[in-house]
PDB file of C-alpha atoms and ligand atoms in Angstrom:
ATOM      1  CA  MET L   1      36.980  83.135  44.937  1.00 93.00           C
ATOM      2  CA  LYS L   2      35.918  80.138  42.855  1.00 98.00           C
ATOM      3  CA  LYS L   3      35.772  76.743  44.536  1.00 98.00           C
ATOM      4  CA  VAL L   4      35.216  73.416  42.770  1.00 99.00           C
ATOM      5  CA  ALA L   5      33.830  70.181  44.217  1.00 99.00           C
ATOM      6  CA  LEU L   6      33.682  66.797  42.585  1.00 99.00           C
ATOM      7  CA  ILE L   7      31.219  64.293  44.016  1.00 99.00           C
ATOM      8  CA  THR L   8      30.769  60.714  42.874  1.00 99.00           C
ATOM      9  CA  GLY L   9      27.477  58.856  43.023  1.00 98.00           C
ATOM     10  CA  ALA L  10      25.725  62.239  43.247  1.00 98.00           C
ATOM     11  CA  ALA L  11      22.631  61.658  41.085  1.00 98.00           C
ATOM     12  CA  LYS L  12      20.651  60.514  44.109  1.00 97.00           C
ATOM     13  CA  GLY L  13      20.743  59.649  47.807  1.00 97.00           C
ATOM     14  CA  ILE L  14      23.604  60.885  49.991  1.00 98.00           C
ATOM     15  CA  GLY L  15      25.733  62.089  47.087  1.00 98.00           C
ATOM     16  CA  ARG L  16      22.877  64.225  45.792  1.00 98.00           C
ATOM     17  CA  ALA L  17      22.459  65.900  49.202  1.00 98.00           C
ATOM     18  CA  ILE L  18      26.224  66.566  49.238  1.00 99.00           C
ATOM     19  CA  ALA L  19      26.102  68.092  45.761  1.00 99.00           C
ATOM     20  CA  GLU L  20      23.185  70.313  46.775  1.00 98.00           C
ATOM     21  CA  LYS L  21      24.935  71.430  49.884  1.00 99.00           C
ATOM     22  CA  PHE L  22      28.183  72.380  48.183  1.00 99.00           C
ATOM     23  CA  HIS L  23      26.205  74.163  45.447  1.00 98.00           C
ATOM     24  CA  LEU L  24      24.396  76.133  48.073  1.00 98.00           C
ATOM     25  CA  LEU L  25      27.760  77.056  49.559  1.00 98.00           C
ATOM     26  CA  GLY L  26      28.761  78.560  46.252  1.00 98.00           C
ATOM     27  CA  TYR L  27      30.886  75.782  44.823  1.00 98.00           C
ATOM     28  CA  VAL L  28      30.967  74.742  41.151  1.00 98.00           C
ATOM     29  CA  VAL L  29      29.806  71.162  41.466  1.00 98.00           C
ATOM     30  CA  TYR L  30      30.694  68.184  39.213  1.00 99.00           C
ATOM     31  CA  ILE L  31      28.176  65.395  39.643  1.00 98.00           C
ATOM     32  CA  VAL L  32      29.575  62.016  38.545  1.00 98.00           C
ATOM     33  CA  ASP L  33      27.223  59.040  38.216  1.00 99.00           C
ATOM     34  CA  LEU L  34      25.857  56.381  35.889  1.00 98.00           C
ATOM     35  CA  ASP L  35      22.234  57.433  36.444  1.00 98.00           C
ATOM     36  CA  ASP L  36      21.781  59.894  33.505  1.00 98.00           C
ATOM     37  CA  GLU L  37      18.077  60.553  34.293  1.00 98.00           C
ATOM     38  CA  ASN L  38      18.593  61.698  37.845  1.00 98.00           C
ATOM     39  CA  GLY L  39      21.956  63.318  37.165  1.00 98.00           C
ATOM     40  CA  GLN L  40      20.592  65.511  34.393  1.00 98.00           C
ATOM     41  CA  GLU L  41      17.478  66.324  36.416  1.00 98.00           C
ATOM     42  CA  LEU L  42      19.697  67.469  39.344  1.00 98.00           C
ATOM     43  CA  VAL L  43      21.888  69.672  37.094  1.00 98.00           C
ATOM     44  CA  LYS L  44      18.728  71.250  35.644  1.00 98.00           C
ATOM     45  CA  LYS L  45      17.381  71.883  39.202  1.00 98.00           C
ATOM     46  CA  LEU L  46      20.585  73.452  40.462  1.00 98.00           C
ATOM     47  CA  GLY L  47      21.092  75.674  37.354  1.00 96.00           C
ATOM     48  CA  ASN L  48      24.408  77.490  37.037  1.00 97.00           C
ATOM     49  CA  ASN L  49      27.660  75.974  38.123  1.00 98.00           C
ATOM     50  CA  ALA L  50      26.539  72.436  38.156  1.00 98.00           C
ATOM     51  CA  PHE L  51      27.613  69.794  35.678  1.00 98.00           C
ATOM     52  CA  TYR L  52      26.805  66.098  35.205  1.00 98.00           C
ATOM     53  CA  LEU L  53      29.214  63.523  33.777  1.00 98.00           C
ATOM     54  CA  ASN L  54      28.469  59.885  33.122  1.00 98.00           C
ATOM     55  CA  ILE L  55      31.588  58.202  34.437  1.00 98.00           C
ATOM     56  CA  ASP L  56      32.115  54.696  35.787  1.00 99.00           C
ATOM     57  CA  ILE L  57      34.580  55.128  38.628  1.00 99.00           C
ATOM     58  CA  THR L  58      35.903  51.565  38.188  1.00 99.00           C
ATOM     59  CA  LYS L  59      37.185  52.354  34.646  1.00 98.00           C
ATOM     60  CA  VAL L  60      40.684  53.872  34.685  1.00 98.00           C
ATOM     61  CA  GLU L  61      40.273  55.535  31.245  1.00 98.00           C
ATOM     62  CA  GLU L  62      36.924  57.093  32.286  1.00 98.00           C
ATOM     63  CA  VAL L  63      38.389  58.458  35.471  1.00 99.00           C
ATOM     64  CA  GLU L  64      41.321  59.915  33.538  1.00 98.00           C
ATOM     65  CA  LEU L  65      38.883  61.518  31.017  1.00 98.00           C
ATOM     66  CA  LEU L  66      36.911  62.973  33.922  1.00 98.00           C
ATOM     67  CA  PHE L  67      39.949  64.617  35.474  1.00 98.00           C
ATOM     68  CA  ASN L  68      41.153  65.941  32.089  1.00 98.00           C
ATOM     69  CA  LYS L  69      37.724  67.508  31.340  1.00 98.00           C
ATOM     70  CA  LEU L  70      37.357  69.016  34.805  1.00 98.00           C
ATOM     71  CA  LEU L  71      40.856  70.544  34.842  1.00 98.00           C
ATOM     72  CA  GLU L  72      40.537  71.797  31.281  1.00 98.00           C
ATOM     73  CA  SER L  73      37.390  73.697  32.237  1.00 98.00           C
ATOM     74  CA  GLU L  74      38.093  74.789  35.880  1.00 98.00           C
ATOM     75  CA  ASN L  75      41.903  74.567  36.226  1.00 98.00           C
ATOM     76  CA  GLN L  76      41.479  73.681  39.838  1.00 98.00           C
ATOM     77  CA  LEU L  77      39.833  71.184  42.313  1.00 98.00           C
ATOM     78  CA  ASP L  78      39.191  71.993  45.923  1.00 98.00           C
ATOM     79  CA  VAL L  79      37.026  69.108  47.210  1.00 99.00           C
ATOM     80  CA  LEU L  80      36.752  65.480  46.155  1.00 99.00           C
ATOM     81  CA  VAL L  81      33.959  63.379  47.782  1.00 99.00           C
ATOM     82  CA  ASN L  82      34.059  59.699  46.976  1.00 99.00           C
ATOM     83  CA  ASN L  83      30.498  58.628  47.622  1.00 98.00           C
ATOM     84  CA  ALA L  84      29.549  56.154  44.942  1.00 98.00           C
ATOM     85  CA  GLY L  85      28.914  52.732  46.373  1.00 98.00           C
ATOM     86  CA  ILE L  86      26.839  49.610  46.041  1.00 97.00           C
ATOM     87  CA  ILE L  87      25.639  46.672  48.129  1.00 96.00           C
ATOM     88  CA  LYS L  88      25.104  42.984  47.168  1.00 97.00           C
ATOM     89  CA  ASP L  89      24.315  41.333  50.479  1.00 95.00           C
ATOM     90  CA  ASN L  90      24.345  37.666  51.370  1.00 97.00           C
ATOM     91  CA  VAL L  91      25.857  35.367  53.907  1.00 98.00           C
ATOM     92  CA  ILE L  92      29.279  34.240  52.703  1.00 98.00           C
ATOM     93  CA  TRP L  93      28.251  30.667  51.962  1.00 98.00           C
ATOM     94  CA  ASN L  94      25.626  31.918  49.503  1.00 98.00           C
ATOM     95  CA  MET L  95      27.667  34.795  48.097  1.00 98.00           C
ATOM     96  CA  PRO L  96      29.001  34.244  44.561  1.00 98.00           C
ATOM     97  CA  LEU L  97      32.538  35.427  43.978  1.00 98.00           C
ATOM     98  CA  GLU L  98      31.199  37.807  41.402  1.00 98.00           C
ATOM     99  CA  ASP L  99      29.242  39.761  44.120  1.00 98.00           C
ATOM    100  CA  PHE L 100      32.347  40.011  46.205  1.00 99.00           C
ATOM    101  CA  SER L 101      34.395  41.339  43.256  1.00 99.00           C
ATOM    102  CA  THR L 102      31.757  43.790  42.000  1.00 99.00           C
ATOM    103  CA  VAL L 103      31.360  45.396  45.419  1.00 99.00           C
ATOM    104  CA  ILE L 104      35.139  45.633  46.017  1.00 99.00           C
ATOM    105  CA  ASP L 105      35.494  47.053  42.500  1.00 99.00           C
ATOM    106  CA  VAL L 106      33.083  49.970  42.995  1.00 99.00           C
ATOM    107  CA  ASN L 107      33.520  50.728  46.660  1.00 98.00           C
ATOM    108  CA  LEU L 108      37.189  50.247  47.044  1.00 99.00           C
ATOM    109  CA  LYS L 109      38.981  50.099  43.632  1.00 99.00           C
ATOM    110  CA  GLY L 110      36.811  52.991  42.263  1.00 99.00           C
ATOM    111  CA  THR L 111      37.431  55.036  45.311  1.00 99.00           C
ATOM    112  CA  TRP L 112      41.236  54.361  45.160  1.00 99.00           C
ATOM    113  CA  LEU L 113      41.273  55.307  41.504  1.00 98.00           C
ATOM    114  CA  MET L 114      39.543  58.647  42.156  1.00 99.00           C
ATOM    115  CA  CYS L 115      41.881  59.288  45.137  1.00 99.00           C
ATOM    116  CA  LYS L 116      44.937  58.610  43.050  1.00 99.00           C
ATOM    117  CA  LYS L 117      43.915  61.131  40.372  1.00 98.00           C
ATOM    118  CA  GLY L 118      42.720  63.628  43.025  1.00 98.00           C
ATOM    119  CA  ALA L 119      46.024  63.224  44.960  1.00 98.00           C
ATOM    120  CA  GLU L 120      48.000  64.151  41.821  1.00 98.00           C
ATOM    121  CA  VAL L 121      46.023  67.434  41.556  1.00 98.00           C
ATOM    122  CA  PHE L 122      45.980  68.252  45.262  1.00 98.00           C
ATOM    123  CA  LYS L 123      49.684  67.580  45.699  1.00 98.00           C
ATOM    124  CA  LYS L 124      50.552  69.997  42.856  1.00 98.00           C
ATOM    125  CA  GLN L 125      48.143  72.650  44.188  1.00 98.00           C
ATOM    126  CA  LYS L 126      49.311  72.156  47.727  1.00 98.00           C
ATOM    127  CA  ASN L 127      45.785  72.240  49.045  1.00 98.00           C
ATOM    128  CA  GLY L 128      42.595  70.307  48.876  1.00 98.00           C
ATOM    129  CA  ARG L 129      40.222  68.041  50.778  1.00 99.00           C
ATOM    130  CA  ILE L 130      39.198  64.499  50.297  1.00 99.00           C
ATOM    131  CA  VAL L 131      36.200  62.950  51.993  1.00 99.00           C
ATOM    132  CA  ASN L 132      35.567  59.229  51.530  1.00 99.00           C
ATOM    133  CA  ILE L 133      32.142  57.949  52.347  1.00 99.00           C
ATOM    134  CA  ALA L 134      32.726  54.700  54.235  1.00 99.00           C
ATOM    135  CA  SER L 135      29.990  53.027  56.343  1.00 98.00           C
ATOM    136  CA  ARG L 136      29.421  52.105  59.949  1.00 97.00           C
ATOM    137  CA  ALA L 137      29.276  48.586  58.483  1.00 97.00           C
ATOM    138  CA  TRP L 138      33.044  48.548  58.221  1.00 98.00           C
ATOM    139  CA  LEU L 139      32.926  47.478  61.873  1.00 97.00           C
ATOM    140  CA  GLY L 140      31.122  44.357  60.722  1.00 96.00           C
ATOM    141  CA  ASN L 141      27.583  43.413  59.644  1.00 93.00           C
ATOM    142  CA  PRO L 142      26.285  39.902  59.033  1.00 95.00           C
ATOM    143  CA  GLY L 143      25.546  39.348  55.275  1.00 96.00           C
ATOM    144  CA  GLN L 144      28.058  42.076  54.252  1.00 97.00           C
ATOM    145  CA  SER L 145      31.397  40.248  54.011  1.00 98.00           C
ATOM    146  CA  ASN L 146      31.980  42.053  50.648  1.00 98.00           C
ATOM    147  CA  TYR L 147      30.591  45.492  51.664  1.00 98.00           C
ATOM    148  CA  SER L 148      32.144  45.596  55.139  1.00 98.00           C
ATOM    149  CA  ALA L 149      35.518  44.543  53.699  1.00 98.00           C
ATOM    150  CA  SER L 150      35.245  47.237  51.039  1.00 99.00           C
ATOM    151  CA  LYS L 151      34.390  49.943  53.546  1.00 98.00           C
ATOM    152  CA  ALA L 152      37.193  48.738  55.966  1.00 98.00           C
ATOM    153  CA  GLY L 153      39.444  49.212  52.926  1.00 99.00           C
ATOM    154  CA  VAL L 154      38.134  52.767  52.480  1.00 99.00           C
ATOM    155  CA  VAL L 155      38.987  53.592  56.109  1.00 99.00           C
ATOM    156  CA  GLY L 156      42.560  52.223  55.690  1.00 99.00           C
ATOM    157  CA  LEU L 157      42.923  54.124  52.363  1.00 99.00           C
ATOM    158  CA  THR L 158      41.823  57.351  54.047  1.00 99.00           C
ATOM    159  CA  ARG L 159      44.384  56.916  56.863  1.00 99.00           C
ATOM    160  CA  VAL L 160      47.231  56.296  54.439  1.00 99.00           C
ATOM    161  CA  LEU L 161      46.310  59.273  52.224  1.00 99.00           C
ATOM    162  CA  ALA L 162      46.253  61.497  55.303  1.00 99.00           C
ATOM    163  CA  LEU L 163      49.825  60.435  56.023  1.00 99.00           C
ATOM    164  CA  GLU L 164      50.941  60.785  52.390  1.00 99.00           C
ATOM    165  CA  LEU L 165      49.332  64.116  51.691  1.00 99.00           C
ATOM    166  CA  GLY L 166      49.495  65.941  55.009  1.00 98.00           C
ATOM    167  CA  ARG L 167      52.764  67.647  54.179  1.00 98.00           C
ATOM    168  CA  TYR L 168      51.137  69.074  51.081  1.00 98.00           C
ATOM    169  CA  GLY L 169      48.353  70.826  52.961  1.00 98.00           C
ATOM    170  CA  VAL L 170      45.746  68.235  51.979  1.00 98.00           C
ATOM    171  CA  LEU L 171      43.290  66.871  54.593  1.00 99.00           C
ATOM    172  CA  VAL L 172      41.766  63.425  54.027  1.00 99.00           C
ATOM    173  CA  ASN L 173      38.918  62.089  56.165  1.00 99.00           C
ATOM    174  CA  ALA L 174      36.097  59.518  56.005  1.00 99.00           C
ATOM    175  CA  VAL L 175      32.452  59.729  57.014  1.00 99.00           C
ATOM    176  CA  ALA L 176      30.806  56.530  58.185  1.00 98.00           C
ATOM    177  CA  PRO L 177      27.023  56.776  57.847  1.00 98.00           C
ATOM    178  CA  GLY L 178      24.721  54.477  59.621  1.00 97.00           C
ATOM    179  CA  LEU L 179      21.177  53.834  58.501  1.00 96.00           C
ATOM    180  CA  ILE L 180      20.237  56.629  56.182  1.00 98.00           C
ATOM    181  CA  ASP L 181      16.979  57.030  54.279  1.00 97.00           C
ATOM    182  CA  THR L 182      18.051  56.810  50.572  1.00 95.00           C
ATOM    183  CA  PRO L 183      16.951  54.871  47.475  1.00 92.00           C
ATOM    184  CA  LEU L 184      19.487  52.243  48.513  1.00 89.00           C
ATOM    185  CA  THR L 185      17.755  51.572  51.869  1.00 91.00           C
ATOM    186  CA  GLN L 186      14.318  52.173  50.481  1.00 92.00           C
ATOM    187  CA  LYS L 187      14.790  48.873  48.565  1.00 89.00           C
ATOM    188  CA  LEU L 188      14.732  46.991  51.906  1.00 89.00           C
ATOM    189  CA  SER L 189      11.444  45.369  52.964  1.00 93.00           C
ATOM    190  CA  ASP L 190       9.366  47.245  55.596  1.00 94.00           C
ATOM    191  CA  GLU L 191      10.034  44.449  58.034  1.00 95.00           C
ATOM    192  CA  VAL L 192      13.843  44.791  57.678  1.00 92.00           C
ATOM    193  CA  ARG L 193      13.670  48.588  57.829  1.00 94.00           C
ATOM    194  CA  GLU L 194      11.668  48.385  61.053  1.00 95.00           C
ATOM    195  CA  LYS L 195      14.111  45.988  62.561  1.00 93.00           C
ATOM    196  CA  LEU L 196      17.096  48.157  61.709  1.00 93.00           C
ATOM    197  CA  ILE L 197      15.382  51.253  63.030  1.00 95.00           C
ATOM    198  CA  HIS L 198      14.597  49.483  66.275  1.00 93.00           C
ATOM    199  CA  ALA L 199      18.284  48.574  66.717  1.00 90.00           C
ATOM    200  CA  GLN L 200      19.231  52.265  66.551  1.00 93.00           C
ATOM    201  CA  PRO L 201      19.897  54.144  69.847  1.00 94.00           C
ATOM    202  CA  THR L 202      17.906  57.067  68.365  1.00 95.00           C
ATOM    203  CA  LYS L 203      15.140  54.759  67.051  1.00 95.00           C
ATOM    204  CA  SER L 204      15.302  56.642  63.763  1.00 96.00           C
ATOM    205  CA  MET L 205      16.982  56.772  60.372  1.00 97.00           C
ATOM    206  CA  GLY L 206      19.343  59.537  59.393  1.00 98.00           C
ATOM    207  CA  LYS L 207      18.698  61.830  56.461  1.00 98.00           C
ATOM    208  CA  PRO L 208      21.109  62.351  53.503  1.00 98.00           C
ATOM    209  CA  GLU L 209      21.494  65.980  54.720  1.00 98.00           C
ATOM    210  CA  ASP L 210      22.995  64.681  58.061  1.00 98.00           C
ATOM    211  CA  VAL L 211      25.862  63.214  56.061  1.00 98.00           C
ATOM    212  CA  ALA L 212      26.090  66.181  53.737  1.00 99.00           C
ATOM    213  CA  ASN L 213      26.475  68.627  56.653  1.00 99.00           C
ATOM    214  CA  THR L 214      29.294  66.560  58.107  1.00 99.00           C
ATOM    215  CA  VAL L 215      31.119  66.467  54.776  1.00 99.00           C
ATOM    216  CA  ALA L 216      30.670  70.260  54.536  1.00 99.00           C
ATOM    217  CA  PHE L 217      32.119  70.706  57.966  1.00 99.00           C
ATOM    218  CA  LEU L 218      35.205  68.607  57.078  1.00 99.00           C
ATOM    219  CA  CYS L 219      35.743  70.775  54.000  1.00 98.00           C
ATOM    220  CA  ASP L 220      35.184  74.124  55.629  1.00 98.00           C
ATOM    221  CA  GLU L 221      38.138  76.601  55.647  1.00 98.00           C
ATOM    222  CA  GLN L 222      37.704  76.947  59.386  1.00 98.00           C
ATOM    223  CA  THR L 223      38.081  73.218  59.885  1.00 98.00           C
ATOM    224  CA  GLN L 224      41.882  72.630  60.074  1.00 98.00           C
ATOM    225  CA  PHE L 225      44.082  69.954  61.722  1.00 98.00           C
ATOM    226  CA  ILE L 226      41.581  67.115  61.391  1.00 98.00           C
ATOM    227  CA  THR L 227      42.881  64.417  59.078  1.00 99.00           C
ATOM    228  CA  GLY L 228      42.885  60.623  58.758  1.00 99.00           C
ATOM    229  CA  GLN L 229      39.686  60.429  60.838  1.00 99.00           C
ATOM    230  CA  THR L 230      36.438  58.501  60.427  1.00 98.00           C
ATOM    231  CA  ILE L 231      33.474  60.455  61.640  1.00 98.00           C
ATOM    232  CA  TYR L 232      30.320  58.373  62.380  1.00 98.00           C
ATOM    233  CA  VAL L 233      26.945  59.803  61.322  1.00 98.00           C
ATOM    234  CA  ASP L 234      24.959  56.836  62.649  1.00 97.00           C
ATOM    235  CA  GLY L 235      22.617  57.780  65.450  1.00 96.00           C
ATOM    236  CA  GLY L 236      25.041  56.201  67.909  1.00 96.00           C
ATOM    237  CA  LYS L 237      24.917  52.696  66.342  1.00 96.00           C
ATOM    238  CA  SER L 238      28.739  52.387  66.351  1.00 96.00           C
ATOM    239  CA  ILE L 239      28.756  52.567  70.116  1.00 94.00           C
ATOM    240  CA  GLY L 240      27.531  48.972  69.965  1.00 85.00           C
ATOM    241  CA  ALA L 241      25.488  48.997  73.146  1.00 69.00           C
ATOM    242  CA  GLY L 242      23.030  46.530  71.483  1.00 64.00           C
ATOM    243  CA  ILE L 243      19.899  48.175  72.961  1.00 59.00           C
TER     244      ILE L 243
HETATM  245  N1  NAD H 301      22.077  54.678  52.733  1.00 91.25           N
HETATM  246  C1  NAD H 301      22.658  54.205  53.852  1.00 91.25           C
HETATM  247  O1  NAD H 301      22.101  53.810  54.786  1.00 91.25           O
HETATM  248  C2  NAD H 301      24.251  54.135  53.868  1.00 91.25           C
HETATM  249  C3  NAD H 301      24.762  53.727  55.066  1.00 91.25           C
HETATM  250  C4  NAD H 301      26.176  53.723  55.132  1.00 91.25           C
HETATM  251  C5  NAD H 301      26.971  54.055  53.976  1.00 91.25           C
HETATM  252  N2  NAD H 301      26.346  54.455  52.827  1.00 91.25           N
HETATM  253  C6  NAD H 301      27.244  54.744  51.701  1.00 91.25           C
HETATM  254  O2  NAD H 301      26.920  55.997  51.231  1.00 91.25           O
HETATM  255  C7  NAD H 301      27.094  56.088  49.796  1.00 91.25           C
HETATM  256  C8  NAD H 301      25.854  56.528  49.080  1.00 91.25           C
HETATM  257  O3  NAD H 301      24.832  55.632  49.431  1.00 91.25           O
HETATM  258  P1  NAD H 301      23.376  55.885  49.012  1.00 91.25           P
HETATM  259  O4  NAD H 301      22.512  55.224  50.037  1.00 91.25           O
HETATM  260  O5  NAD H 301      23.108  57.330  48.679  1.00 91.25           O
HETATM  261  O6  NAD H 301      23.259  54.971  47.652  1.00 91.25           O
HETATM  262  P2  NAD H 301      22.334  55.185  46.331  1.00 91.25           P
HETATM  263  O7  NAD H 301      22.259  53.822  45.723  1.00 91.25           O
HETATM  264  O8  NAD H 301      21.114  55.933  46.641  1.00 91.25           O
HETATM  265  O9  NAD H 301      23.256  56.094  45.449  1.00 91.25           O
HETATM  266  C9  NAD H 301      24.562  55.705  45.042  1.00 91.25           C
HETATM  267  C10 NAD H 301      24.838  56.304  43.677  1.00 91.25           C
HETATM  268  O10 NAD H 301      26.144  55.796  43.249  1.00 91.25           O
HETATM  269  C11 NAD H 301      26.068  55.579  41.799  1.00 91.25           C
HETATM  270  N3  NAD H 301      27.070  54.624  41.388  1.00 91.25           N
HETATM  271  C12 NAD H 301      27.067  53.268  41.656  1.00 91.25           C
HETATM  272  N4  NAD H 301      28.084  52.684  40.940  1.00 91.25           N
HETATM  273  C13 NAD H 301      28.818  53.655  40.366  1.00 91.25           C
HETATM  274  C14 NAD H 301      30.000  53.702  39.568  1.00 91.25           C
HETATM  275  N5  NAD H 301      30.640  52.553  39.222  1.00 91.25           N
HETATM  276  N6  NAD H 301      30.384  54.885  39.026  1.00 91.25           N
HETATM  277  C15 NAD H 301      29.659  56.025  39.272  1.00 91.25           C
HETATM  278  N7  NAD H 301      28.559  56.065  39.991  1.00 91.25           N
HETATM  279  C16 NAD H 301      28.140  54.897  40.586  1.00 91.25           C
HETATM  280  C17 NAD H 301      24.638  55.080  41.584  1.00 91.25           C
HETATM  281  O11 NAD H 301      24.195  55.196  40.264  1.00 91.25           O
HETATM  282  C18 NAD H 301      23.813  55.938  42.569  1.00 91.25           C
HETATM  283  O12 NAD H 301      23.326  57.030  41.965  1.00 91.25           O
HETATM  284  C19 NAD H 301      27.603  54.642  49.407  1.00 91.25           C
HETATM  285  O13 NAD H 301      29.025  54.667  49.351  1.00 91.25           O
HETATM  286  C20 NAD H 301      27.078  53.822  50.494  1.00 91.25           C
HETATM  287  O14 NAD H 301      27.807  52.659  50.652  1.00 91.25           O
HETATM  288  C21 NAD H 301      25.001  54.500  52.704  1.00 91.25           C
END
């Protein structure tokens, strides 16, 4: 039986690992991103049943176009993974309003827009799974007043959608990664990376595949009755022991 997964921010990093995992599981995968080079390269690598679409998740007309195109071709959607996200870190007294707004726009408004369109489809189908990629940073991180707030919003959004969609057979959960080795964290200086790794209970970084496997678990047919939850994939950092 055909299954279709839509993953945002899937040209690289965590989203790419999620797209690869679902493709391996036999899903038709729709890769949404703004990074044409990596997106097209991934589709080429995966071969059949993989499609790349350049869509900005913050633009309502582009999100509508995306859903129209997908439903016209596939007539169904089984899994929606909202993974696209950005950071623009600074302490609040040095953070321009623009950097607050941009991060909220992509991480929260974009995720909300995708959830809104996804919810319409899933409610009608009476089945579906949504997984929103939050972050352990929603608990709070210095220098991330924009990012932490956006991800706290994603956790709240996930809980509300679990309540609104539960009766329609739709499960909605979040995954909160900790320090994961991706192009996003590769931009950090060696010194900062070392410091962050040292602050981990596991003294290591996670891999994109660690997050992808958790998303796949949450979307597995055998996984039922879990909804509205935030699952940490963070090497224990969220315990907050400060070791
Ligand atoms: N890497 C980590 O340590 C880490 C930790 C916690 C949470 N996360 C979250 O995981 C997700 C993926 O992170 P990553 O490290 O793989 O990042 P990444 O920068 O490697 O990849 C993110 C992708 O999202 C795309 N994107 C950005 N804005 C977009 C938009 N408006 N529309 C469509 N696509 C857009 C980018 O082009 C990029 O390909 C993000 O939501 C991030 O906040 C990452």
